[in-house]
């Protein structure tokens, strides 16, 4: 039997920071898409805080276009990992939204996450937030594959 001592202030602080980042990540989710890899058609979609039309067709077309563009400049038609785009006006307070589309590629499906990275912490924590997002996509793909393949 082992005895666990009291939680140190550093450990407690790390746990609070981790929870804060998870909350920030969840608040930044705009749209989640599971897409057939070959046909590039949505199999599942959940909209949280989307700017513009909720049309699945429009998002499918957007994703197909990014894949075609990435394939044409990199000679790898299925090698898209992320796309960043935004609506920022220089010199304006709160200058708009910077959104990132993160893609995780699996055997038959793509997991795509649109996140508002304007809601993420300062630059030194953005990599940590991106790792949280990629971990979320991995768990999403794993769950989807275990249920449907």
Coordinates of C-alpha atoms in Angstrom, one line a residue:
X1 CA 0.0 0.0 0.0
X2 CA 1.4 3.4 -0.9
X3 CA 0.6 6.7 0.7
X4 CA 0.3 9.7 -1.5
X5 CA 1.4 12.9 0.1
X6 CA -0.3 16.3 -0.2
X7 CA -0.5 17.9 -3.6
X8 CA 2.2 20.5 -3.9
X9 CA 1.4 24.0 -4.9
X10 CA 3.2 23.5 -8.2
X11 CA 1.2 20.4 -9.1
X12 CA -2.0 22.1 -8.1
X13 CA -1.1 25.1 -10.2
X14 CA -0.3 22.9 -13.2
X15 CA -3.7 21.1 -12.8
X16 CA -5.5 24.5 -12.7
X17 CA -3.6 25.7 -15.8
X18 CA -4.5 22.4 -17.6
X19 CA -8.2 22.8 -16.8
X20 CA -8.1 26.4 -17.9
X21 CA -6.6 25.4 -21.2
X22 CA -9.2 22.7 -21.7
X23 CA -12.0 25.2 -21.1
X24 CA -10.4 27.7 -23.5
X25 CA -10.1 24.9 -26.1
X26 CA -13.7 23.8 -25.7
X27 CA -14.9 27.5 -26.0
X28 CA -12.8 27.9 -29.2
X29 CA -14.5 25.0 -31.1
X30 CA -16.5 26.3 -34.0
X31 CA -17.3 23.2 -36.0
X32 CA -16.4 19.4 -36.0
X33 CA -16.6 17.4 -39.2
X34 CA -16.0 13.7 -39.9
X35 CA -15.6 13.2 -43.6
X36 CA -15.3 10.3 -46.0
X37 CA -11.7 10.5 -47.2
X38 CA -12.3 9.4 -50.8
X39 CA -15.5 11.2 -51.5
X40 CA -14.8 14.2 -49.3
X41 CA -18.4 14.2 -48.1
X42 CA -19.4 14.8 -44.5
X43 CA -20.5 11.7 -42.5
X44 CA -20.9 13.6 -39.2
X45 CA -21.0 17.3 -38.3
X46 CA -21.5 19.3 -35.2
X47 CA -21.8 23.1 -35.4
X48 CA -21.0 25.1 -32.2
X49 CA -20.2 28.7 -33.1
X50 CA -20.0 29.0 -36.8
X51 CA -19.7 32.3 -38.7
X52 CA -21.7 32.2 -41.9
X53 CA -24.0 29.6 -43.4
X54 CA -24.6 26.3 -41.6
X55 CA -24.7 24.5 -44.9
X56 CA -22.8 21.2 -45.0
X57 CA -22.3 21.6 -48.8
X58 CA -20.4 24.8 -48.4
X59 CA -18.1 23.4 -45.8
X60 CA -17.5 20.2 -47.9
X61 CA -16.7 22.4 -50.9
X62 CA -14.3 24.5 -48.8
X63 CA -12.4 21.4 -47.5
X64 CA -12.3 19.9 -51.0
X65 CA -10.8 23.2 -52.3
X66 CA -8.1 23.3 -49.7
X67 CA -7.2 19.7 -50.4
X68 CA -7.0 20.4 -54.1
X69 CA -4.9 23.5 -53.5
X70 CA -2.5 21.7 -51.1
X71 CA -2.2 18.8 -53.5
X72 CA -1.3 21.1 -56.4
X73 CA 1.5 22.9 -54.5
X74 CA 2.9 20.0 -52.6
X75 CA 2.4 17.1 -55.0
X76 CA 0.7 15.2 -52.1
X77 CA -3.0 15.2 -52.8
X78 CA -3.9 13.9 -49.3
X79 CA -1.4 15.8 -47.1
X80 CA -3.4 18.6 -45.5
X81 CA -2.8 19.2 -41.8
X82 CA -4.0 22.7 -41.1
X83 CA -5.2 25.9 -42.8
X84 CA -5.3 29.3 -41.0
X85 CA -7.5 32.1 -42.2
X86 CA -9.0 35.1 -40.5
X87 CA -10.8 38.4 -40.5
X88 CA -8.4 40.7 -38.8
X89 CA -8.2 44.4 -39.4
X90 CA -4.8 45.9 -38.3
X91 CA -5.1 48.6 -35.7
X92 CA -8.6 47.6 -34.6
X93 CA -9.2 46.4 -31.0
X94 CA -10.4 42.8 -31.0
X95 CA -9.6 42.8 -34.7
X96 CA -11.8 39.9 -35.7
X97 CA -11.5 36.1 -35.7
X98 CA -8.6 34.0 -36.7
X99 CA -9.8 30.5 -37.4
X100 CA -7.8 27.4 -38.0
X101 CA -8.9 24.2 -39.7
X102 CA -7.0 21.2 -38.2
X103 CA -7.2 17.9 -40.1
X104 CA -6.3 14.4 -38.9
X105 CA -6.1 11.8 -41.6
X106 CA -7.1 8.2 -41.0
X107 CA -7.5 5.1 -43.2
X108 CA -11.0 5.9 -44.5
X109 CA -12.1 9.1 -42.8
X110 CA -10.8 12.6 -42.0
X111 CA -11.5 14.4 -38.7
X112 CA -11.7 18.1 -39.2
X113 CA -11.9 20.7 -36.4
X114 CA -12.5 24.4 -37.0
X115 CA -11.3 26.4 -34.0
X116 CA -11.2 30.1 -33.2
X117 CA -7.6 30.5 -32.3
X118 CA -8.2 34.2 -31.4
X119 CA -9.6 32.7 -28.2
X120 CA -6.4 30.8 -27.4
X121 CA -3.9 32.2 -25.0
X122 CA -0.8 34.1 -26.0
X123 CA 1.7 32.6 -28.4
X124 CA 3.8 30.7 -25.9
X125 CA 0.7 28.5 -25.1
X126 CA -0.6 28.2 -28.7
X127 CA 1.5 25.0 -29.3
X128 CA 0.1 23.5 -26.1
X129 CA -3.5 24.4 -27.3
X130 CA -2.8 22.9 -30.7
X131 CA -1.6 19.6 -29.0
X132 CA -4.9 19.6 -27.0
X133 CA -6.8 20.0 -30.3
X134 CA -4.9 17.2 -32.0
X135 CA -5.4 14.9 -29.0
X136 CA -9.2 15.7 -29.2
X137 CA -9.2 14.8 -33.0
X138 CA -7.3 11.5 -32.3
X139 CA -9.9 10.5 -29.6
X140 CA -12.7 11.5 -32.0
X141 CA -11.3 9.4 -34.8
X142 CA -10.7 6.4 -32.5
X143 CA -14.3 6.6 -31.2
X144 CA -15.7 7.0 -34.7
X145 CA -13.7 4.0 -36.0
X146 CA -14.6 1.8 -33.1
X147 CA -18.3 2.4 -33.7
X148 CA -18.5 2.4 -37.5
X149 CA -15.7 0.4 -39.0

